[in-house]
Short mmCIF file of C-alpha atoms in Angstrom, two decimals:
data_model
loop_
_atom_site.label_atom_id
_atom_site.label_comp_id
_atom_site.label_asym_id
_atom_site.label_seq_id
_atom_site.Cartn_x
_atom_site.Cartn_y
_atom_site.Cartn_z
CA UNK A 49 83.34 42.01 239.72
CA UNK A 50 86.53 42.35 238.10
CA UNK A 51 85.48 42.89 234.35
CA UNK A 52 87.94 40.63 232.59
CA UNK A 53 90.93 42.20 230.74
CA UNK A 54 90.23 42.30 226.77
CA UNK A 55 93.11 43.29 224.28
CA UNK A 56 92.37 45.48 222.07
CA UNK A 57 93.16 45.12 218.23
CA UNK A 58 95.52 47.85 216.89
CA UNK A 59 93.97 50.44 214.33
CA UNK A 60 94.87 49.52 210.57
CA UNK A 61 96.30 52.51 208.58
CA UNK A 62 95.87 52.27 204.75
CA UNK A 63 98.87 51.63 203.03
CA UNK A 64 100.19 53.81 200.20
CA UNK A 65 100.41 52.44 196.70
CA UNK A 66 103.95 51.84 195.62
CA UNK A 67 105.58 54.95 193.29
CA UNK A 68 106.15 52.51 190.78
CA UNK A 69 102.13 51.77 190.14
CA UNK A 70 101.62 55.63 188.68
CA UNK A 71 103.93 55.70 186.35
CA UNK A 72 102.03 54.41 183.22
CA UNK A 73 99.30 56.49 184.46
CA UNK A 74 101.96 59.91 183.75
CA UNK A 75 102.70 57.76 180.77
CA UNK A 76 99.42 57.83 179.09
CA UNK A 77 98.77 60.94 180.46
CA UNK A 78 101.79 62.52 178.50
CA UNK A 79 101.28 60.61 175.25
CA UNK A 80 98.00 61.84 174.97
CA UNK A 81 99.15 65.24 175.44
CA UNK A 82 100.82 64.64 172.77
CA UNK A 83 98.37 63.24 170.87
CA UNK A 84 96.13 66.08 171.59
CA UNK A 85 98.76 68.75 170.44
CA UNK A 86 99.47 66.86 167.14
CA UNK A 87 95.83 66.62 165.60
CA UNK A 88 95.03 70.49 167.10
CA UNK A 89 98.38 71.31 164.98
CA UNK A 90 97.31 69.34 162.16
CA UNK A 91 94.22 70.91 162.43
CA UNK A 92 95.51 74.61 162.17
CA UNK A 93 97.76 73.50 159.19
CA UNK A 94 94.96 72.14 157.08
CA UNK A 95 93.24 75.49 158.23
CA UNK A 96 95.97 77.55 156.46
CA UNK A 97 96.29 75.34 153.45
CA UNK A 98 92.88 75.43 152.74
CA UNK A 99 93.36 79.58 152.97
CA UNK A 100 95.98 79.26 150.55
CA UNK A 101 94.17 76.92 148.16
CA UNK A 102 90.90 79.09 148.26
CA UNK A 103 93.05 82.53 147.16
CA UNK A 104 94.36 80.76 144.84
CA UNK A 105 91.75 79.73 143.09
CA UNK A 106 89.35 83.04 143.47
CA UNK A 107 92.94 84.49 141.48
CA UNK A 108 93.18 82.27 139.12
CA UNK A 109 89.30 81.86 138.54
CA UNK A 110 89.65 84.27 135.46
CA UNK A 111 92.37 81.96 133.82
CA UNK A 112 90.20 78.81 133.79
CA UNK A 113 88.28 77.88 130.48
CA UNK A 114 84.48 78.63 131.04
CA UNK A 115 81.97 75.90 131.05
CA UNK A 116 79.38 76.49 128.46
CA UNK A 117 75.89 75.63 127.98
CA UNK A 118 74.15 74.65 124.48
CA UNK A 119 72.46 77.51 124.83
CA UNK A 120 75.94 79.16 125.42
CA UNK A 121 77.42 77.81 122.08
CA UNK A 122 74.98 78.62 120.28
CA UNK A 123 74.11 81.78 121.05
CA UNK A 124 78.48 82.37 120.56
CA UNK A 125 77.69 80.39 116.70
CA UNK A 126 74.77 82.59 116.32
CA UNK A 127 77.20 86.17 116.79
CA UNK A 128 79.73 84.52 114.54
CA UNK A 129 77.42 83.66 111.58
CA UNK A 130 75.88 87.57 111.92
CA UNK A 131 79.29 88.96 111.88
CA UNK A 132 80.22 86.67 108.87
CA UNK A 133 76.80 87.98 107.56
CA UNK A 134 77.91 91.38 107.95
CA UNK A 135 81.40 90.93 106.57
CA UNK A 136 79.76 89.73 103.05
CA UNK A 137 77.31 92.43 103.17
CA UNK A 138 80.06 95.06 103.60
CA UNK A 139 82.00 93.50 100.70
CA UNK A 140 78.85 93.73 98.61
CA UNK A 141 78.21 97.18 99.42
CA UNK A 142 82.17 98.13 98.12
CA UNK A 143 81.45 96.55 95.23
CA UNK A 144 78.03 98.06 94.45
CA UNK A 145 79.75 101.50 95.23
CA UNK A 146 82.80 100.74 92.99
CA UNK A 147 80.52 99.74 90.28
CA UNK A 148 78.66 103.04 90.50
CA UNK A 149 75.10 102.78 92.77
CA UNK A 150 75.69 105.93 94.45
CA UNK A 151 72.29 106.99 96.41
CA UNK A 152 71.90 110.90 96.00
CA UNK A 153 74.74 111.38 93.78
CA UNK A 154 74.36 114.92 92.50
CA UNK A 155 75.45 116.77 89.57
CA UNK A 156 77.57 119.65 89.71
CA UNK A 157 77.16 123.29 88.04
CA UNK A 158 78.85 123.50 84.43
CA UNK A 159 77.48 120.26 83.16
CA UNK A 160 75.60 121.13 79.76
CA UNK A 161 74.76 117.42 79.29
CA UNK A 162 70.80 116.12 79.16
CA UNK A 163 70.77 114.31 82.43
CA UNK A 164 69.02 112.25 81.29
CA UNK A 165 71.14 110.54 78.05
CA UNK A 166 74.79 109.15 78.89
CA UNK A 167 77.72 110.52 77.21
CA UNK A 168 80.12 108.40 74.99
CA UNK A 169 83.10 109.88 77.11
CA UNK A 170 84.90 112.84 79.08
CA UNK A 171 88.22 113.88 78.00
CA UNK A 172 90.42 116.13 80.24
CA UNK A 173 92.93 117.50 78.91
CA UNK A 174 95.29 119.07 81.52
CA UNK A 175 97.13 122.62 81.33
CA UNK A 176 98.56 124.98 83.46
CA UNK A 177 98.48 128.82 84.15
CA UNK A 178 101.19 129.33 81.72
CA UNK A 179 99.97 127.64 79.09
CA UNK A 180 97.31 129.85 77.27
CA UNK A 181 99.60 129.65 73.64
CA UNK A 182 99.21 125.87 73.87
CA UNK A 183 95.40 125.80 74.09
CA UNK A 184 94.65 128.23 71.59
CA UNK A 185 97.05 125.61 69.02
CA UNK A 186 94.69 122.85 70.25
CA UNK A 187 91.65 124.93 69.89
CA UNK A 188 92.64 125.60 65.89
CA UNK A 189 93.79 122.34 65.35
CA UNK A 190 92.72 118.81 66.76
CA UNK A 191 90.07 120.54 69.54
CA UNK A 192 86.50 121.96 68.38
CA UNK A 193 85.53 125.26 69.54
CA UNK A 194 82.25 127.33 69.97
CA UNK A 195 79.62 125.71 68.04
CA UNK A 196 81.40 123.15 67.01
CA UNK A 197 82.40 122.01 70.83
CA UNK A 198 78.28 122.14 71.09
CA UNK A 199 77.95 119.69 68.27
CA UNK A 200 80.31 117.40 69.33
CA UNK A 201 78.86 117.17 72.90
CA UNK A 202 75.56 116.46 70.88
CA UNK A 203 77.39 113.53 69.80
CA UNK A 204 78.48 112.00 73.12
CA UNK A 205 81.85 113.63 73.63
CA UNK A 206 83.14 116.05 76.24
CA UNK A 207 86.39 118.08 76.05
CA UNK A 208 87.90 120.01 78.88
CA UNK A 209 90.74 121.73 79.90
CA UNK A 210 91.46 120.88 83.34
CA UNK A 211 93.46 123.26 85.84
CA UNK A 212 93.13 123.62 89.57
CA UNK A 213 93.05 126.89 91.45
CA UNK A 214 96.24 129.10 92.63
CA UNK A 215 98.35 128.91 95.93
CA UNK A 216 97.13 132.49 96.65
CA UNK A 217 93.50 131.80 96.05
CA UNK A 218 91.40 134.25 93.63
CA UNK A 219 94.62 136.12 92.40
CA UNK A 220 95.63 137.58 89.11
CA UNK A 221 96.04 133.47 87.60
CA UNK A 222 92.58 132.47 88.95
CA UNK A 223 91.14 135.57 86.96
CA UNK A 224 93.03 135.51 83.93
CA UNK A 225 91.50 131.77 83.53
CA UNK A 226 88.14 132.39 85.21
CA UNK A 227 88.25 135.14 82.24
CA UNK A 228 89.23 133.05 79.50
CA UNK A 229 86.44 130.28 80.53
CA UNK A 230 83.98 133.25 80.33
CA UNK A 231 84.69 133.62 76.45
CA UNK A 232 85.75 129.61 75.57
CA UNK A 233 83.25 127.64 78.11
CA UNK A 234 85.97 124.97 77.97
CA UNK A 235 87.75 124.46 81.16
CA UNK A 236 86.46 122.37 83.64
CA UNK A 237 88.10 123.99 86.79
CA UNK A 238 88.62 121.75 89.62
CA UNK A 239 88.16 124.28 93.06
CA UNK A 240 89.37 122.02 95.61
CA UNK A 241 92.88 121.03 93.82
CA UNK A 242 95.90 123.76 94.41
CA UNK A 243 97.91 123.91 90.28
CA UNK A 244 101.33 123.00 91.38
CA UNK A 245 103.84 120.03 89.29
CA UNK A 246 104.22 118.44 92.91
CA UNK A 247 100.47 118.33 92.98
CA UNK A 248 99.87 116.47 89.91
CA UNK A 249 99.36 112.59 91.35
CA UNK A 250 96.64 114.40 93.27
CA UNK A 251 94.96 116.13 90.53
CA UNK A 252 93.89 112.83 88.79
CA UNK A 253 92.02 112.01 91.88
CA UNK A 254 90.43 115.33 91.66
CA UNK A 255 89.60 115.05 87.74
CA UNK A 256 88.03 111.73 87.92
CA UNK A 257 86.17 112.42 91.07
CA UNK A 258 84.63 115.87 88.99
CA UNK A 259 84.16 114.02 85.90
CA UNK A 260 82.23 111.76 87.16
CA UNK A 261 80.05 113.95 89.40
CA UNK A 262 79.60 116.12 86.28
CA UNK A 263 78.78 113.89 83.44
CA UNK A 264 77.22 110.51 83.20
CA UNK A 265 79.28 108.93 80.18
CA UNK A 266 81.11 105.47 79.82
CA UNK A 267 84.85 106.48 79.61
CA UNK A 268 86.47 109.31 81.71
CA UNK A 269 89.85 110.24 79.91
CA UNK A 270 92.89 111.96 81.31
CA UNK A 271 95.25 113.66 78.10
CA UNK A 272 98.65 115.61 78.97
CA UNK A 273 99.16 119.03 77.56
CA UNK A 274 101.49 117.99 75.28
CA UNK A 275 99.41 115.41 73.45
CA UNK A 276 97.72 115.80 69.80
CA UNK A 277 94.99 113.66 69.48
CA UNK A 278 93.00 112.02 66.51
CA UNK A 279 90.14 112.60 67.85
CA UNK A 280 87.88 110.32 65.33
CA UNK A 281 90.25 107.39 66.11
CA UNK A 282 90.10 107.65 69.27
CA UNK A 283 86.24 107.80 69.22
CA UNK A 284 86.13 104.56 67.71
CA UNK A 285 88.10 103.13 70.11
CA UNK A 286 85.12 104.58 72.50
CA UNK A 287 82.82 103.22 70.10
CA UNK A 288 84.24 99.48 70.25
CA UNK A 289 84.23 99.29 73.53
CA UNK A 290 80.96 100.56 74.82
CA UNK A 291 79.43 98.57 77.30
CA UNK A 292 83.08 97.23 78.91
CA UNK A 293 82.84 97.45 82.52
CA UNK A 294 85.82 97.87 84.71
CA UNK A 295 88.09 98.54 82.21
CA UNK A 296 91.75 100.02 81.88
CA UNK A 297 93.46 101.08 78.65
CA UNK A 298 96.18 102.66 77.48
CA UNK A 299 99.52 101.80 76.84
CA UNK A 300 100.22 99.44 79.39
CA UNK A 301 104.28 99.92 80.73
CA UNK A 302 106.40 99.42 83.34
CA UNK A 303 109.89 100.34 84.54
CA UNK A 304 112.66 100.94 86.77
CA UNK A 305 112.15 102.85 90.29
CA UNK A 306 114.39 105.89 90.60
CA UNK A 307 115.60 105.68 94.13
CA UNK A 308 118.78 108.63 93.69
CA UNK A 309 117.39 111.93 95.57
CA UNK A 310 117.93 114.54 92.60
CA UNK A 311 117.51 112.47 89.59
CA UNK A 312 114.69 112.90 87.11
CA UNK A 313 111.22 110.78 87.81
CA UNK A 314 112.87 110.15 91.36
CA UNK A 315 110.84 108.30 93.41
CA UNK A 316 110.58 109.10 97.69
CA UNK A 317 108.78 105.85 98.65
CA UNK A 318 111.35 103.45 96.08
CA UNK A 319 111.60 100.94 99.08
CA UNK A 320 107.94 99.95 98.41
CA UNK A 321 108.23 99.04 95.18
CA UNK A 322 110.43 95.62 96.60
CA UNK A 323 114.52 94.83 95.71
CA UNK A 324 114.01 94.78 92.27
CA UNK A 325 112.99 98.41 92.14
CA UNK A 326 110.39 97.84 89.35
CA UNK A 327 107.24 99.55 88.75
CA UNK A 328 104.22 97.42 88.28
CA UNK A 329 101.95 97.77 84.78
CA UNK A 330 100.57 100.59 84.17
CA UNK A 331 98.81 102.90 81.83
CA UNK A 332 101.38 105.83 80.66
CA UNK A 333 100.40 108.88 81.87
CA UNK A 334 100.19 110.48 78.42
CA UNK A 335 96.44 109.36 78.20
CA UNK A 336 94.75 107.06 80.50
CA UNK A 337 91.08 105.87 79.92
CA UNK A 338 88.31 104.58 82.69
CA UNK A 339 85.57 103.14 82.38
CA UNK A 340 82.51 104.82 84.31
CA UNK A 341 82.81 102.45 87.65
CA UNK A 342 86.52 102.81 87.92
CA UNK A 343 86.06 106.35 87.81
CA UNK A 344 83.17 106.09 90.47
CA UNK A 345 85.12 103.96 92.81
CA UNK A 346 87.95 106.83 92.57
CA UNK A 347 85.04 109.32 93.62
CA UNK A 348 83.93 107.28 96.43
CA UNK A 349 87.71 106.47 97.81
CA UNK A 350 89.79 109.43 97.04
CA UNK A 351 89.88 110.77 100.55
CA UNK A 352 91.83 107.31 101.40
CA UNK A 353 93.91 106.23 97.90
CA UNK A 354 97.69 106.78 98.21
CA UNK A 355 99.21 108.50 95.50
CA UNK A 356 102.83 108.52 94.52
CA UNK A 357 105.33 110.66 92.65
CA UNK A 358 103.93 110.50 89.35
CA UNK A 359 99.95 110.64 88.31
CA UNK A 360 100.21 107.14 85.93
CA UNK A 361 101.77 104.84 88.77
CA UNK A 362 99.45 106.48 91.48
CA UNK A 363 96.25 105.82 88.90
CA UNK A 364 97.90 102.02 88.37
CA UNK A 365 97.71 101.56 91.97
CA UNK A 366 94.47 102.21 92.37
CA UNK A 367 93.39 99.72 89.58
CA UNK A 368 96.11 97.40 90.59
CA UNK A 369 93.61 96.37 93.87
CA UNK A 370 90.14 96.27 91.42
CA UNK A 371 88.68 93.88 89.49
CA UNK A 372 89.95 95.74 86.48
CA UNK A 373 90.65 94.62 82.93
CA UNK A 374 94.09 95.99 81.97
CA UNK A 375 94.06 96.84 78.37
CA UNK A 376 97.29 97.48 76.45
CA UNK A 377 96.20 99.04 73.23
CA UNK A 378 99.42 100.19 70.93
CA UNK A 379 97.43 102.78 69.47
CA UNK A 380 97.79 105.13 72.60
CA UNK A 381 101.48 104.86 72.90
CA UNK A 382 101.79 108.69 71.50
CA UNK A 383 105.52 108.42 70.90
CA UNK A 384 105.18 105.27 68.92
CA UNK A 385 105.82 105.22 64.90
CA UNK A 386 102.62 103.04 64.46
CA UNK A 387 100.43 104.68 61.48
CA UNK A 388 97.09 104.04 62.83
CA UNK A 389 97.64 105.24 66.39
CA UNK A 390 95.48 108.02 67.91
CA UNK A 391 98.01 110.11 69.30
CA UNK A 392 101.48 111.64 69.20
CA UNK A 393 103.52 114.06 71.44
CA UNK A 394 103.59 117.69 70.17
#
């Protein structure tokens, strides 16, 4: 049999998708790129600043205030009251030294006083090498000697010559008054102090400071070697003011600062003395009188007081800082015409 004739269906091919229907696809596609690349650089930036922020702040973590505690503040309170605790009790132990508790405070060779009684006073009078013709006029006239020097210690009252040792140490001067001490037993010889004019502001630190190491008494007294004294009068004046603490006589002064190189009582450090160029008050140097403590606290501080061209304005400094009673008393102005004062200038 013929088989009958069949058509046969073409084959269907798939058809492409139009170019057009990708594009948003390479749209998206590209945006998020973009997308992708702006947060991961975002990313790294905020990476780097917060590099930048941490270095800065470990440098500057010094600089910032510190958060305390209670227990911080007042353990910080605490420190500050025991160093305001120590301030007072420093201040209280300058003023128990300037007032004279010394712990220890020994007594040198050459002191024929009873330790155990306190003298009336110590009077210095100073001298130099040169000036053996001078004593001997004080030792006839207004100065005991010998026995009588004995008695009146018995009564209270030292007298010494005072003199420091020679530039060229144990030479013919230092024997000639090592010698004469030997026979008179009335100098009061001050070994750490070289006898020089230029030297003389810094023998009143070292008179005071032997004085009081040698003798217990209420007044220390400094007297130039040109200086007659009543010495009665003046031992009244002791007398009347026994028991005066912290006190400063003699006859009070002041005056103008020589500031010319070469002039007479010239002055190196004027400038500190302010525009007016005027010395403050002070005791003239022609006899100056301490009570015990002031002469203590001189003791104590003498490595550190300043002294100045001339022994009466360096000892005025000293008491200028103290709680010192000034005492102008016209009977110690030696060149003064007054009847009943207690000293006059040879």
């Amino acid at each position: 049999m013929e088989s009958l004739p069949t058509t046969a269906k073409p084959e269907r091919r798939p058809r492409s998708k139009p170019l057009h229907a990708s594009k948003p696809s390479i749209l998206l596609a590209f945006f998020s790129c973009l997308a992708w690349l702006y947060v991961a650089g975002r990313l790294w930036q905020d990476a780097e600043n917060r590099k930048i922020l941490a270095s800065l702040l470990q440098k500057n973590a010094s600089q910032r205030p510190v958060i305390l505690s209670v227990e911080d503040k007042l353990q910080v309170l605490g420190c500050k009251d025991l160093e305001r605790r120590i301030a007072e009790v420093e201040m209280d132990l300058t003023l128990a030294k300037s007032q004279g508790y010394l712990k220890n405070q020994l007594r040198q060779s050459g002191s024929s006083s009873d330790p155990g009684r306190k003298l009336l006073a110590v009077i210095g009078v100073y001298t130099g090498f040169g000036s053996r013709l001078r004593r001997n006029v004080f030792r006839g006239s207004w100065m005991p000697k010998g026995d009588a020097l004995k008695k009146l210690e018995e009564r209270g009252v030292v007298i010494r010559f005072v003199i420091g040792r020679s530039a060229n140490r144990g030479d013919s001067l230092d024997r000639n008054i090592d010698k004469e001490n030997d026979s008179t037993k009335d100098f009061l010889i001050l070994e750490g102090h070289e006898e020089a004019d230029e030297e003389l502001p810094k023998k009143a630190k070292f008179f005071f400071s032997t004085a009081v190491q040698n003798w217990d008494a209420e007044f220390y007294v400094k007297v130039d070697d040109n200086i007659d004294l009543d010495l009665e009068g003046l031992i009244g004046l002791f007398e009347h003011r026994r028991g005066q603490d912290g006190t400063y006589v003699g006859c009070m002064k002041s005056g103008d600062v020589i500031a010319e190189e070469g002039k007479q009582w010239y002055e190196p450090e004027w400038w500190k003395f302010g525009d007016e160029k005027s010395y403050f008050r002070h005791a003239s140097g022609a006899l100056i009188i301490l009570s015990k403590n002031l002469a203590q606290y001189i003791n104590i501080n003498s490595a550190s007081l300043k002294t100045y061209a001339h022994d009466d304005i360096s000892v005025g400094s000293w008491m200028i800082g103290l709680q010192a009673t000034h005492i102008d008393d016209n009977r110690l102005c030696c060149s003064s015409v007054r009847q009943d004062k207690v000293c006059s200038v040879v």
